[in-house]
PDB file of C-alpha atoms in Angstrom:
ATOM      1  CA  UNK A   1     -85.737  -2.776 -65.767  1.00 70.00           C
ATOM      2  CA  UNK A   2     -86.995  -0.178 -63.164  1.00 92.00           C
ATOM      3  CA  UNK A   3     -90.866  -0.141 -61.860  1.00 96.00           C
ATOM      4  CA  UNK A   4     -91.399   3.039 -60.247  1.00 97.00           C
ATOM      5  CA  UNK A   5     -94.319   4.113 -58.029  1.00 97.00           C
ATOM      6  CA  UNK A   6     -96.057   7.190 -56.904  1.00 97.00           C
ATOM      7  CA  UNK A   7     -99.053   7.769 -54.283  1.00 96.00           C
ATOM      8  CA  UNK A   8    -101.025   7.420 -57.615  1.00 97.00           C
ATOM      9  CA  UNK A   9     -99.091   6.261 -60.246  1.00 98.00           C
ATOM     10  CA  UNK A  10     -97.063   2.801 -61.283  1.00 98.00           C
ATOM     11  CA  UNK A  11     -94.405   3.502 -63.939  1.00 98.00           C
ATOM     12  CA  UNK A  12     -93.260   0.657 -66.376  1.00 97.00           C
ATOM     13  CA  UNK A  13     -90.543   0.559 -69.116  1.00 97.00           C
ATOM     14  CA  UNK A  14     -92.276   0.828 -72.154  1.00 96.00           C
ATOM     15  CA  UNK A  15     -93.688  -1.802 -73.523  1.00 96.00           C
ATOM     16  CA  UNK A  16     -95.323  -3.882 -76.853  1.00 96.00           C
ATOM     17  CA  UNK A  17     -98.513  -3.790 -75.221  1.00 97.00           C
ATOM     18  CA  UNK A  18     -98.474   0.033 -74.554  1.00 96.00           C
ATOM     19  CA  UNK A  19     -98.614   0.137 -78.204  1.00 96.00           C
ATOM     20  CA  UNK A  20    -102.084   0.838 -78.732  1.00 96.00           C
ATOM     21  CA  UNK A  21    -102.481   3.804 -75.769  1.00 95.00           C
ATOM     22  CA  UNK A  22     -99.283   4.963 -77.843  1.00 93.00           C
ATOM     23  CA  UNK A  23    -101.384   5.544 -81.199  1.00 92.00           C
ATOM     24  CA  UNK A  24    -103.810   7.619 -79.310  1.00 92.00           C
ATOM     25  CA  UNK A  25    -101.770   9.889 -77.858  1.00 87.00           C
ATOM     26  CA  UNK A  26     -99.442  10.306 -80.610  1.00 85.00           C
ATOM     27  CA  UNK A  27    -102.373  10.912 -82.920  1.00 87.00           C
ATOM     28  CA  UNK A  28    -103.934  13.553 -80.466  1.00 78.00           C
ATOM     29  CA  UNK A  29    -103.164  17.128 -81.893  1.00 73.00           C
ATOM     30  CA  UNK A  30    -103.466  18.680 -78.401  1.00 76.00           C
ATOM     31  CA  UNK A  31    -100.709  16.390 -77.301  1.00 69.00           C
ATOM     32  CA  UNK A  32     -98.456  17.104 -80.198  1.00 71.00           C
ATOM     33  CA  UNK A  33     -98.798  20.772 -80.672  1.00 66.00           C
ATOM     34  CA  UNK A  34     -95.929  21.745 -78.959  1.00 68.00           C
ATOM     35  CA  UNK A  35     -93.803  18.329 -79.703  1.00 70.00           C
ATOM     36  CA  UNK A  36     -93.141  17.926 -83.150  1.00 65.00           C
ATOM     37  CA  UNK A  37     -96.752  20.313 -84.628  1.00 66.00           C
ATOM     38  CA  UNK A  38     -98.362  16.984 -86.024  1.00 73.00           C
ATOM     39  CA  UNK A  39     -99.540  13.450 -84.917  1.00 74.00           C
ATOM     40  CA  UNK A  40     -97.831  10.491 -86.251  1.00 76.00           C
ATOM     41  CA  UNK A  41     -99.067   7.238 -87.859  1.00 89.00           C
ATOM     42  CA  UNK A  42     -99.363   4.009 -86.879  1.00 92.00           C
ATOM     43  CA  UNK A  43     -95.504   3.402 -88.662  1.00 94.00           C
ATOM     44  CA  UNK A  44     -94.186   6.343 -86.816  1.00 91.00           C
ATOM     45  CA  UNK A  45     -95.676   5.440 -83.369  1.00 91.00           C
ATOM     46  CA  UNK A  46     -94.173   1.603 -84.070  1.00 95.00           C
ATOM     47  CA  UNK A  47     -91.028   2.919 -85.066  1.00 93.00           C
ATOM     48  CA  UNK A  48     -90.941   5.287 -81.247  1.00 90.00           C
ATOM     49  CA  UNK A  49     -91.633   2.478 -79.218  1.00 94.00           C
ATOM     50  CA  UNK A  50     -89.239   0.026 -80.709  1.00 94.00           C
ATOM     51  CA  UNK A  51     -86.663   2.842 -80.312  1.00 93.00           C
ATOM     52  CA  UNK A  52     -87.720   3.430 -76.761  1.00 93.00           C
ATOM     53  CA  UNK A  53     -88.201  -0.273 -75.989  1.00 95.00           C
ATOM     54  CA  UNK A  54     -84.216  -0.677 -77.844  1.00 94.00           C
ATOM     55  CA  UNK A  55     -83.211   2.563 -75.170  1.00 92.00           C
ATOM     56  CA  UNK A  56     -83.401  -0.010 -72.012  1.00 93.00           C
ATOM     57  CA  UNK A  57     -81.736  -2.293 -73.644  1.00 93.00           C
ATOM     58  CA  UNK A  58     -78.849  -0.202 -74.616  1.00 93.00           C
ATOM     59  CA  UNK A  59     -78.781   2.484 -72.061  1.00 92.00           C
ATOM     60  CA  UNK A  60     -80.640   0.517 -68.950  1.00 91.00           C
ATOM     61  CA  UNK A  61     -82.859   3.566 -68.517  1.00 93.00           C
ATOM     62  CA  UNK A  62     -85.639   5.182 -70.835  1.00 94.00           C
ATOM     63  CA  UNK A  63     -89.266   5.688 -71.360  1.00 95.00           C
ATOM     64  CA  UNK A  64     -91.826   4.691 -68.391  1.00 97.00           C
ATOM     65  CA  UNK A  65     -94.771   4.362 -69.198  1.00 97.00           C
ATOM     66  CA  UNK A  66     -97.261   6.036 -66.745  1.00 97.00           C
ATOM     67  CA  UNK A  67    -100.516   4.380 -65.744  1.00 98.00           C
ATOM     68  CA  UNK A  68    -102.993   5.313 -62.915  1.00 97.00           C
ATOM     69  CA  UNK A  69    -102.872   2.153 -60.309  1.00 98.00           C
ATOM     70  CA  UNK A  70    -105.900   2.199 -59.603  1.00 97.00           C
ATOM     71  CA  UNK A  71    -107.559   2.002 -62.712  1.00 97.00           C
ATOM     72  CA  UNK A  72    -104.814   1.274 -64.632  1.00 96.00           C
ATOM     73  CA  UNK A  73    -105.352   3.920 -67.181  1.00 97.00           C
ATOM     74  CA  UNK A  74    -102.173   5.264 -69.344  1.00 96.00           C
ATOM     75  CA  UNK A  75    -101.568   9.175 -68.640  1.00 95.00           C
ATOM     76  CA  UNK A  76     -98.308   9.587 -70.973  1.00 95.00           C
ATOM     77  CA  UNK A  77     -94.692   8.880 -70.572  1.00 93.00           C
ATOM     78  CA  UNK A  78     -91.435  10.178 -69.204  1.00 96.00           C
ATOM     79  CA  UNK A  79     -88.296   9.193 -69.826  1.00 95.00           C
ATOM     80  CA  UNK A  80     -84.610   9.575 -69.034  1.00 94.00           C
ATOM     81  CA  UNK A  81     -83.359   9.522 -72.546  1.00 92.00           C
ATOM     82  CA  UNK A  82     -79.950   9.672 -74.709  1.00 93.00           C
ATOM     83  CA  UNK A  83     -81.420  10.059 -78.052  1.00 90.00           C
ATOM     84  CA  UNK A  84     -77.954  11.949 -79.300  1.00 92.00           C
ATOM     85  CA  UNK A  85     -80.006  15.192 -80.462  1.00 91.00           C
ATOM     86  CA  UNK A  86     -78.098  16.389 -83.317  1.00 92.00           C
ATOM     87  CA  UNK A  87     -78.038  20.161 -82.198  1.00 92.00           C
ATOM     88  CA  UNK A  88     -75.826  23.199 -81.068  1.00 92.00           C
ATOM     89  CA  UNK A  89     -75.311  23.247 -78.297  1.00 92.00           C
ATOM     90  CA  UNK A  90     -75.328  19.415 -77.531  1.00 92.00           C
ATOM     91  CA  UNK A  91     -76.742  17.606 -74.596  1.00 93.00           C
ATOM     92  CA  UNK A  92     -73.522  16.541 -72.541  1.00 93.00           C
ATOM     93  CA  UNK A  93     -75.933  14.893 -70.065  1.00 93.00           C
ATOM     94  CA  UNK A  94     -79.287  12.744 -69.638  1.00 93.00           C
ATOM     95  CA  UNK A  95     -82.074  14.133 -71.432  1.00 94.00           C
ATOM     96  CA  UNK A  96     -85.658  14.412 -68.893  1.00 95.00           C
ATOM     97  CA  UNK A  97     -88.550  13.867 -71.524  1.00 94.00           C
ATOM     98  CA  UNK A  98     -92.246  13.711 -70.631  1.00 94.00           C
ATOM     99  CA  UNK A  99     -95.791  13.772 -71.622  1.00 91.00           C
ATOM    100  CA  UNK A 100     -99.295  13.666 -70.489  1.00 92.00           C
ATOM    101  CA  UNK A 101    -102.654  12.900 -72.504  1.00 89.00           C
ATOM    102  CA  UNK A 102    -104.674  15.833 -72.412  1.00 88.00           C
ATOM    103  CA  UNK A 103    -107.497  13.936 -70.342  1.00 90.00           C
ATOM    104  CA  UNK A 104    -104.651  13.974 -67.399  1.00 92.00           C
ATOM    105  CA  UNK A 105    -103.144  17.171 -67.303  1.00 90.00           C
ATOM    106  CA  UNK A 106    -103.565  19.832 -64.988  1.00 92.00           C
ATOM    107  CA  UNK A 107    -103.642  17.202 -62.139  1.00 94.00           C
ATOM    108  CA  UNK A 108    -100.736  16.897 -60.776  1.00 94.00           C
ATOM    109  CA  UNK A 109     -99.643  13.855 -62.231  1.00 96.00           C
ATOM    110  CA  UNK A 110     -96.654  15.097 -64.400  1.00 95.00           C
ATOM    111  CA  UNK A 111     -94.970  16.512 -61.691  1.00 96.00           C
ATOM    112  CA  UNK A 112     -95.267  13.100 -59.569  1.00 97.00           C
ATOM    113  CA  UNK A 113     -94.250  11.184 -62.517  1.00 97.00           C
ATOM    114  CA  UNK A 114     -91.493  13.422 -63.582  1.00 96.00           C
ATOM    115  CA  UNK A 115     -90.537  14.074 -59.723  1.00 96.00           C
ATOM    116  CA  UNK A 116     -90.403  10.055 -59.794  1.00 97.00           C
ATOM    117  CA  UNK A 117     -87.804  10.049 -62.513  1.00 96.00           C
ATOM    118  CA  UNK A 118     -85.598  12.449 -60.989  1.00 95.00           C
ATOM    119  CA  UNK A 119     -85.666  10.992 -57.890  1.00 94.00           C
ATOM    120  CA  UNK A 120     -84.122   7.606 -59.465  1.00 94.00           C
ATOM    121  CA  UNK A 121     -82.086   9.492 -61.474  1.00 93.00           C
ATOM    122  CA  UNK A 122     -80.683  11.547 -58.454  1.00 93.00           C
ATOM    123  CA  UNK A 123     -80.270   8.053 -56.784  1.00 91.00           C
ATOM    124  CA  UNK A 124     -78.659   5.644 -59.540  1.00 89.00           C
ATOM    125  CA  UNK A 125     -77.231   8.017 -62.129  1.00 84.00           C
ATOM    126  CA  UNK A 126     -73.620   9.698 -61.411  1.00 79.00           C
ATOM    127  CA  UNK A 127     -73.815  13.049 -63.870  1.00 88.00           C
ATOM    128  CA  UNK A 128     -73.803  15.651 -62.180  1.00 92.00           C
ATOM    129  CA  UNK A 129     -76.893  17.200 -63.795  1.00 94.00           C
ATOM    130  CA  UNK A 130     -79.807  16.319 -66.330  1.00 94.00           C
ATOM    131  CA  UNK A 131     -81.292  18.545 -69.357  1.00 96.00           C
ATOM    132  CA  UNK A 132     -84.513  18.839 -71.131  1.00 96.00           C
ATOM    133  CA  UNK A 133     -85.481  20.612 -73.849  1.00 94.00           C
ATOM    134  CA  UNK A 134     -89.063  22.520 -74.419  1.00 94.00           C
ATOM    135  CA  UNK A 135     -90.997  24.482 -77.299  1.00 91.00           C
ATOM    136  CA  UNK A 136     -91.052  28.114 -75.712  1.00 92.00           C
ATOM    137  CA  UNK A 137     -94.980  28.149 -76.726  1.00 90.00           C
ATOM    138  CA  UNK A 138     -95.194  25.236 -74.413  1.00 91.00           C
ATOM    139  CA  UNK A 139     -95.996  26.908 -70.769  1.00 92.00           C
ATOM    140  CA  UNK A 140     -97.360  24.483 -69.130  1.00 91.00           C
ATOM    141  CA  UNK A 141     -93.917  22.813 -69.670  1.00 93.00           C
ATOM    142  CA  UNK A 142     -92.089  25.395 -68.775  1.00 96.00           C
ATOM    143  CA  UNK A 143     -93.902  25.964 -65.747  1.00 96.00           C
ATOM    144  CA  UNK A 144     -93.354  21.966 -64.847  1.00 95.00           C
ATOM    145  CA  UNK A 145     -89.499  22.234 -65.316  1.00 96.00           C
ATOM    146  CA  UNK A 146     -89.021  25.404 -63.468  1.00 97.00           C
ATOM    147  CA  UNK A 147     -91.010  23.831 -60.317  1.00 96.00           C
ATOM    148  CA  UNK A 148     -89.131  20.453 -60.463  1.00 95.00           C
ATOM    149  CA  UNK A 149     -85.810  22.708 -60.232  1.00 95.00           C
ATOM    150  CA  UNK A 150     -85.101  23.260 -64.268  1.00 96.00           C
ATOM    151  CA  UNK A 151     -83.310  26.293 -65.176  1.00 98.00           C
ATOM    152  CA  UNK A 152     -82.816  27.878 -68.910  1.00 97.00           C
ATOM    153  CA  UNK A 153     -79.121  27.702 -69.947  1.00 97.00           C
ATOM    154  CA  UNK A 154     -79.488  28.319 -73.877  1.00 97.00           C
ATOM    155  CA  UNK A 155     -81.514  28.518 -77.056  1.00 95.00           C
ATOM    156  CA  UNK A 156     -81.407  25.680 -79.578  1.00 94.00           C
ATOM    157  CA  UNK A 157     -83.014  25.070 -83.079  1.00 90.00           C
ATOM    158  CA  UNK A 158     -83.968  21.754 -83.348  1.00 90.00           C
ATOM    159  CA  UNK A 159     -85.244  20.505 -86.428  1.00 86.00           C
ATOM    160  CA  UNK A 160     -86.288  23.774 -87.638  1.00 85.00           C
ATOM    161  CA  UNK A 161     -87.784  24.983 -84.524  1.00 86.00           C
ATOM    162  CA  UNK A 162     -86.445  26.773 -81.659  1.00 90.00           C
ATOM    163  CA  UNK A 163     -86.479  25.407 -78.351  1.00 93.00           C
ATOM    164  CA  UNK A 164     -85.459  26.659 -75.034  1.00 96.00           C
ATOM    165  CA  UNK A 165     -82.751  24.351 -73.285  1.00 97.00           C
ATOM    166  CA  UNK A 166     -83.026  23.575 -69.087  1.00 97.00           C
ATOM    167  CA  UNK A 167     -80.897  22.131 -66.424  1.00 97.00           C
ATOM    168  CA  UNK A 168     -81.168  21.034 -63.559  1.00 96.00           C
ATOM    169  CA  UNK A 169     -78.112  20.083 -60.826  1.00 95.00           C
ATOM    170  CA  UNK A 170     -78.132  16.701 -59.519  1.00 92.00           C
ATOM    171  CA  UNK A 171     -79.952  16.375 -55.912  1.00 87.00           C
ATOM    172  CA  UNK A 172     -77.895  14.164 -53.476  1.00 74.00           C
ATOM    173  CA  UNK A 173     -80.236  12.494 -51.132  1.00 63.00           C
ATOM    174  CA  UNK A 174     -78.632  13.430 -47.432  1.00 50.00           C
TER     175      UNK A 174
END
């Protein structure tokens, strides 16, 4: 499984012992506002990570989980993800997923993480583009797709909520 690294980041596959920096963030109601409009429990956030952990096994990409190196605090996670969305219209291509403890946004660090994952994905993935999906109300989102080369494409409702569809065209490195 992939390590990636930024100027201030290390990414890691997702892990057992992320499990505990997962129930904080997945209980913080900042950080799921705009996700699913609750936190989870304990079950819930067990039941994510052994799906995410199961995602590298299947797929050979997934969730990273993204640490500061230097201290080695956990910021959030991004992903490359085929989680089969049931949906109209469908993804036809990788799914881009990320988030970022409230404590770390408005840094910067997203957008190197995220930027990270594309860059891989650009380099060892063949599809010719990648797709995310985002709550409208999310802006800050939004704003991060649209600078990392995102562009709408369609309108979705996913579980009961609408949600703005993005794509973004494969970059060949040249």
């Amino acid at each position: 499984m992939t390590i990636l690294t930024t100027d201030r980041l290390t990414l890691t596959p997702v892990a057992v012992s992320d499990l505990n920096d997962l129930i904080g963030l997945w209980a913080d109601a900042d950080f799921t506002r705009h996700i699913m409009g609750r936190g989870l429990s304990e079950e819930e956030v067990w039941f994510r990570l052994l799906r995410d952990m199961g995602h590298w096994q299947a797929k050979g990409y997934g969730n990273w989980s993204i640490r500061e190196t230097d201290s080695g605090a956990y910021v959030g996670s991004v992903g490359v993800l085929d989680y089969r969305r049931e949906m109209t219209p469908a993804f036809d291509a990788p799914e881009l997923g990320w988030g970022v403890a409230p404590a770390f946004q408005r840094q910067g660090l997203a957008y190197e993480a995220v930027q990270a994952a594309l860059d891989w994905t650009d380099a060892y993935r063949l599809e010719p583009r990648t797709v995310c999906m985002i709550s409208p109300e999310n802006t800050a989102s939004v704003k991060l797709a649209e600078r990392l080369g995102y562009r709408p494409y369609a309108e979705a409702d996913y579980q009961n909520s609408t949600v703005t569809l993005f794509e973004r065209p494969r970059t060949v490195a040249g």
